[in-house]
Tab-separated table of C-alpha atoms and ligand atoms in Angstrom:
chain	number	residue	atom	x	y	z
W	125	MET	CA	91.629	44.363	-0.121
W	126	SER	CA	93.974	44.090	2.886
W	127	THR	CA	97.741	44.122	2.339
W	128	ILE	CA	98.581	40.563	3.357
W	129	ASN	CA	101.062	38.881	1.006
W	130	PRO	CA	99.605	36.125	-1.225
W	131	GLN	CA	101.460	33.300	0.488
W	132	ASP	CA	100.289	34.343	3.950
W	133	ARG	CA	96.693	34.236	2.751
W	134	LEU	CA	96.806	30.492	2.229
W	135	ILE	CA	96.103	28.264	5.248
W	136	PHE	CA	96.519	24.551	4.658
W	137	ALA	CA	94.154	22.316	6.682
W	138	LEU	CA	96.364	19.583	8.045
W	139	ASP	CA	93.462	17.132	8.123
W	140	VAL	CA	95.490	13.969	8.614
W	141	PRO	CA	95.295	11.230	11.260
W	142	GLY	CA	98.746	11.439	12.798
W	143	ARG	CA	102.256	12.819	13.078
W	144	LYS	CA	103.775	10.843	10.192
W	145	GLU	CA	101.341	12.253	7.635
W	146	ALA	CA	101.586	15.725	9.181
W	147	GLU	CA	105.385	15.675	8.887
W	148	HIS	CA	105.055	14.739	5.235
W	149	PHE	CA	102.828	17.722	4.427
W	150	VAL	CA	104.874	20.169	6.507
W	151	ARG	CA	107.963	19.083	4.549
W	152	VAL	CA	106.219	19.274	1.179
W	153	LEU	CA	104.529	22.632	1.817
W	154	GLU	CA	107.231	24.445	3.805
W	155	GLY	CA	107.966	27.805	2.220
W	156	VAL	CA	104.745	27.720	0.213
W	157	VAL	CA	101.744	28.046	2.536
W	158	GLY	CA	101.469	30.805	5.125
W	159	CYS	CA	99.893	28.741	7.879
W	160	PHE	CA	99.114	25.165	8.918
W	161	LYS	CA	95.723	24.515	10.485
W	162	ILE	CA	95.604	21.771	13.122
W	163	GLY	CA	92.140	20.327	13.608
W	164	LEU	CA	90.655	18.175	16.330
W	165	GLU	CA	91.605	14.841	14.749
W	166	LEU	CA	95.317	15.605	14.767
W	167	PHE	CA	95.388	17.526	18.058
W	168	VAL	CA	93.464	14.916	20.030
W	169	ARG	CA	95.817	12.228	18.771
W	170	GLU	CA	99.153	14.025	18.997
W	171	GLY	CA	98.644	16.846	21.521
W	172	PRO	CA	100.873	19.935	21.747
W	173	ASP	CA	103.845	17.940	20.370
W	174	ILE	CA	102.362	18.389	16.927
W	175	VAL	CA	102.610	22.170	17.343
W	176	LYS	CA	106.263	21.803	18.290
W	177	MET	CA	106.900	19.560	15.281
W	178	ILE	CA	105.583	22.270	12.946
W	179	GLN	CA	107.521	25.019	14.732
W	180	ASP	CA	110.725	22.953	14.459
W	181	ASN	CA	110.268	22.303	10.758
W	182	SER	CA	108.560	25.352	9.344
W	183	SER	CA	108.404	29.109	9.564
W	184	ALA	CA	104.668	29.113	8.737
W	185	GLY	CA	102.042	30.225	11.232
W	186	ILE	CA	99.911	27.753	13.178
W	187	PHE	CA	96.138	27.822	13.481
W	188	LEU	CA	94.677	25.671	16.275
W	189	ASP	CA	91.161	24.986	15.056
W	190	LEU	CA	89.786	23.594	18.315
W	191	LYS	CA	86.415	25.383	18.155
W	192	LEU	CA	86.329	25.924	21.923
W	193	HIS	CA	82.871	25.744	23.443
W	194	ASP	CA	82.648	25.636	27.241
W	195	ILE	CA	82.051	27.865	30.267
W	196	PRO	CA	83.993	31.150	30.102
W	197	ALA	CA	86.544	30.199	32.785
W	198	THR	CA	87.451	27.016	30.920
W	199	VAL	CA	87.711	28.750	27.552
W	200	ARG	CA	89.897	31.463	29.118
W	201	GLY	CA	92.170	28.784	30.522
W	202	ALA	CA	92.400	27.043	27.156
W	203	LEU	CA	93.294	30.342	25.490
W	204	ARG	CA	96.071	30.941	28.021
W	205	SER	CA	97.427	27.453	27.308
W	206	ALA	CA	97.275	28.041	23.548
W	207	GLN	CA	99.121	31.322	23.993
W	208	LYS	CA	101.954	29.454	25.716
W	209	LEU	CA	102.180	27.129	22.706
W	210	GLY	CA	103.053	30.085	20.489
W	211	VAL	CA	100.307	29.598	17.876
W	212	GLN	CA	98.840	32.479	15.840
W	213	TYR	CA	95.156	31.608	15.614
W	214	ILE	CA	92.576	29.688	17.655
W	215	THR	CA	88.829	29.291	17.177
W	216	VAL	CA	85.978	29.643	19.677
W	217	HIS	CA	82.309	28.966	19.054
W	218	SER	CA	79.987	31.950	18.875
W	219	THR	CA	76.732	30.148	19.710
W	220	GLU	CA	76.896	31.187	23.393
W	221	GLY	CA	77.238	34.872	22.483
W	222	GLU	CA	79.313	37.533	24.198
W	223	VAL	CA	80.022	35.521	27.321
W	224	ILE	CA	82.393	33.295	25.323
W	225	LEU	CA	83.425	35.783	22.626
W	226	GLU	CA	84.700	38.177	25.310
W	227	THR	CA	87.205	35.568	26.476
W	228	ALA	CA	89.296	36.849	23.546
W	229	GLU	CA	90.297	39.724	25.850
W	230	GLU	CA	92.271	37.214	27.903
W	231	VAL	CA	94.964	36.955	25.220
W	232	LYS	CA	94.572	40.353	23.535
W	233	GLY	CA	97.898	41.748	22.325
W	234	SER	CA	99.737	38.468	22.992
W	235	GLY	CA	100.104	37.500	19.343
W	236	LEU	CA	97.330	34.889	19.603
W	237	GLU	CA	94.307	35.912	17.546
W	238	VAL	CA	90.905	34.553	18.504
W	239	LEU	CA	88.569	33.793	15.600
W	240	ALA	CA	84.876	33.108	16.152
W	241	VAL	CA	83.212	30.267	14.274
W	242	THR	CA	79.917	31.750	13.100
W	243	VAL	CA	77.698	28.984	11.680
W	244	LEU	CA	79.254	25.671	10.715
W	245	THR	CA	79.097	25.085	6.982
W	246	SER	CA	77.623	21.674	7.787
W	247	THR	CA	74.579	23.338	9.410
W	248	SER	CA	71.769	23.490	6.881
W	249	ALA	CA	69.049	26.131	6.813
W	250	SER	CA	66.434	23.537	7.753
W	251	SER	CA	68.366	22.403	10.815
W	252	LEU	CA	68.454	25.963	12.226
W	253	SER	CA	64.806	25.903	13.300
W	254	SER	CA	65.283	22.533	14.952
W	255	LEU	CA	68.063	24.199	16.960
W	256	GLY	CA	65.535	26.687	18.288
W	257	ILE	CA	66.518	29.556	15.972
W	258	ARG	CA	63.519	31.735	15.007
W	259	GLU	CA	62.200	30.882	11.548
W	260	ASP	CA	62.697	34.409	10.201
W	261	ILE	CA	66.434	34.204	10.907
W	262	ASN	CA	68.374	32.523	8.112
W	263	ALA	CA	71.990	31.356	8.141
W	264	THR	CA	73.270	34.620	6.637
W	265	ALA	CA	71.497	36.768	9.230
W	266	LEU	CA	72.860	34.539	11.963
W	267	VAL	CA	76.410	34.750	10.618
W	268	LEU	CA	76.185	38.559	10.439
W	269	ASP	CA	74.770	38.858	13.942
W	270	ARG	CA	77.485	36.607	15.362
W	271	ALA	CA	80.222	38.398	13.404
W	272	VAL	CA	79.180	41.781	14.815
W	273	ARG	CA	79.057	40.349	18.342
W	274	ALA	CA	82.508	38.774	17.803
W	275	LYS	CA	83.946	42.092	16.674
W	276	ASN	CA	82.391	44.042	19.554
W	277	SER	CA	83.662	41.434	22.013
W	278	GLY	CA	87.299	41.741	20.963
W	279	CYS	CA	87.720	38.770	18.630
W	280	SER	CA	90.211	39.334	15.792
W	281	GLY	CA	87.892	37.915	13.199
W	282	VAL	CA	85.529	35.167	12.134
W	283	VAL	CA	85.389	31.984	10.146
W	284	CYS	CA	82.499	32.076	7.673
W	285	SER	CA	81.617	30.715	4.258
W	286	GLY	CA	82.523	32.591	1.091
W	287	GLU	CA	78.869	33.365	0.561
W	288	GLU	CA	78.817	35.589	3.636
W	289	ALA	CA	82.262	37.181	3.312
W	290	LYS	CA	81.041	40.253	1.430
W	291	LEU	CA	78.288	41.080	3.929
W	292	VAL	CA	80.537	40.436	6.922
W	293	ARG	CA	83.129	42.805	5.412
W	294	GLN	CA	80.463	45.476	4.899
W	295	LYS	CA	79.134	45.102	8.451
W	296	CYS	CA	82.398	44.671	10.335
W	297	GLY	CA	84.743	46.943	8.388
W	298	GLU	CA	88.325	46.499	7.224
W	299	ASP	CA	89.940	45.941	10.588
W	300	PHE	CA	88.439	42.487	11.124
W	301	LYS	CA	89.853	39.216	9.832
W	302	ILE	CA	87.636	37.071	7.625
W	303	VAL	CA	88.761	33.484	7.203
W	304	VAL	CA	86.966	31.384	4.603
W	305	PRO	CA	87.027	27.560	4.291
W	306	GLY	CA	85.101	25.620	1.644
W	307	ILE	CA	87.480	26.749	-1.103
W	308	ARG	CA	87.518	24.912	-4.399
W	309	PRO	CA	89.775	26.070	-7.246
W	310	GLN	CA	88.094	25.689	-10.637
W	311	TRP	CA	90.591	22.990	-11.667
W	312	VAL	CA	89.813	20.703	-8.716
W	313	VAL	CA	87.267	17.954	-8.272
W	314	VAL	CA	87.194	16.528	-4.733
W	315	GLU	CA	86.015	12.929	-4.655
W	316	GLY	CA	82.652	12.665	-2.768
W	317	ASP	CA	82.861	16.345	-1.774
W	318	ASP	CA	80.836	17.217	1.360
W	319	GLN	CA	81.295	20.985	1.124
W	320	SER	CA	78.260	22.733	-0.290
W	321	ARG	CA	78.782	26.482	0.006
W	322	ILE	CA	82.016	26.548	-1.972
W	323	VAL	CA	83.842	29.395	-3.704
W	324	THR	CA	87.093	29.725	-5.670
W	325	PRO	CA	90.151	31.295	-3.993
W	326	CYS	CA	89.778	34.485	-6.066
W	327	GLN	CA	86.069	34.783	-5.409
W	328	ALA	CA	86.594	34.496	-1.650
W	329	LEU	CA	89.282	37.190	-1.658
W	330	GLN	CA	87.387	39.499	-3.990
W	331	ASP	CA	84.402	39.196	-1.656
W	332	GLY	CA	86.476	40.322	1.320
W	333	ALA	CA	88.197	37.255	2.775
W	334	ASP	CA	91.664	37.944	4.195
W	335	LEU	CA	92.655	34.303	4.506
W	336	ILE	CA	91.447	31.102	2.882
W	337	VAL	CA	91.539	27.577	4.295
W	338	VAL	CA	92.233	24.835	1.782
W	339	GLY	CA	92.407	21.146	2.667
W	340	ARG	CA	91.631	18.376	0.222
W	341	PRO	CA	92.390	20.265	-3.018
W	342	ILE	CA	96.007	20.384	-1.795
W	343	ARG	CA	96.172	17.269	0.370
W	344	ASP	CA	94.736	14.944	-2.276
W	345	ALA	CA	96.534	16.445	-5.280
W	346	ALA	CA	99.139	14.298	-7.041
W	347	ASP	CA	101.508	17.258	-6.569
W	348	SER	CA	100.480	18.992	-3.328
W	349	ARG	CA	103.208	21.636	-3.489
W	350	GLY	CA	102.314	22.406	-7.104
W	351	ALA	CA	98.620	22.722	-6.199
W	352	ALA	CA	99.414	25.150	-3.355
W	353	GLN	CA	101.679	27.180	-5.664
W	354	LYS	CA	98.959	27.299	-8.297
W	355	ILE	CA	96.495	28.697	-5.731
W	356	ILE	CA	99.037	31.317	-4.625
W	357	GLY	CA	99.544	32.231	-8.297
W	358	GLU	CA	95.807	32.827	-8.626
W	359	ILE	CA	95.820	34.949	-5.467
W	360	GLN	CA	98.769	36.944	-6.833
W	361	SER	CA	96.935	37.596	-10.069
W	362	ILE	CA	94.193	39.525	-8.261
W	363	THR	CA	96.107	41.093	-5.373
W	364	GLU	CA	99.235	42.466	-7.044
F	415	C5P	O1	89.170	19.759	2.594
F	415	C5P	P1	88.528	21.115	2.683
F	415	C5P	O2	89.195	22.158	1.821
F	415	C5P	O3	87.042	21.075	2.532
F	415	C5P	O4	88.846	21.551	4.211
F	415	C5P	C1	88.210	22.580	4.837
F	415	C5P	C2	88.736	22.750	6.231
F	415	C5P	O5	88.076	23.839	6.814
F	415	C5P	C3	88.513	21.555	7.164
F	415	C5P	O6	89.628	21.475	8.039
F	415	C5P	C4	87.276	21.937	7.945
F	415	C5P	O7	87.275	21.407	9.253
F	415	C5P	C5	87.428	23.451	8.017
F	415	C5P	N1	86.191	24.182	8.218
F	415	C5P	C6	85.088	24.126	7.367
F	415	C5P	N2	83.960	24.857	7.636
F	415	C5P	C7	83.917	25.642	8.711
F	415	C5P	C8	85.026	25.722	9.568
F	415	C5P	C9	86.149	24.984	9.279
F	415	C5P	O8	85.130	23.428	6.365
F	415	C5P	N3	82.845	26.378	8.941
């Protein structure tokens, strides 16, 4: 297991509609989580000001989960803009292959790490063939293929489900970041949960994840700070 400290392994998904709610969670979770993940909902509404708000109020890292998917020149430009914002992580889609994954070179060594989204956890096995993927290629094979391409193209790592973390680690080696969403601690029940391929924080890390993304189990808890601390305690119990 990599030597990241337990707190830095926890990324909180700031899945909230606007600045007011984001400020609340940054205040509540400051000093506990290692990174705040800004998704499309918040970024489209608030723009780069939301990045500044977090930087002004927290020492945690920032993950811009924009899942960039466009022609290479446009993705390169977006990466340069993200680099100027001073964030640590950004996501690009891997469906277009090397032509997009290689845009990671644009910001190599700048402190901005490019993570490739492999297969969305919302994509079911049956929908793969309707997307034109050959029938003998399942989601796991696709994730592995895209992870290897991401690594060879200069991406820092991938986002994949906990189910694939072990195989991605085996294929891509230690020097490649694996970020796993779809995390559900055993003590949490998320109302109307839409995540299907879920794993516990410990399972994800034992299977090779470096970082875990947790949203609703923290956001919707009566005591969000306590829930985040409990997850870090579980991480500590297996990493120290
Ligand atoms: O609330 P929950 O813990 O399910 O949040 C998971 C977060 O991870 C959300 O922000 C979601 O957009 C993100 N994510 C995901 N599956 C992926 C990539 C990102 O659930 N493949």
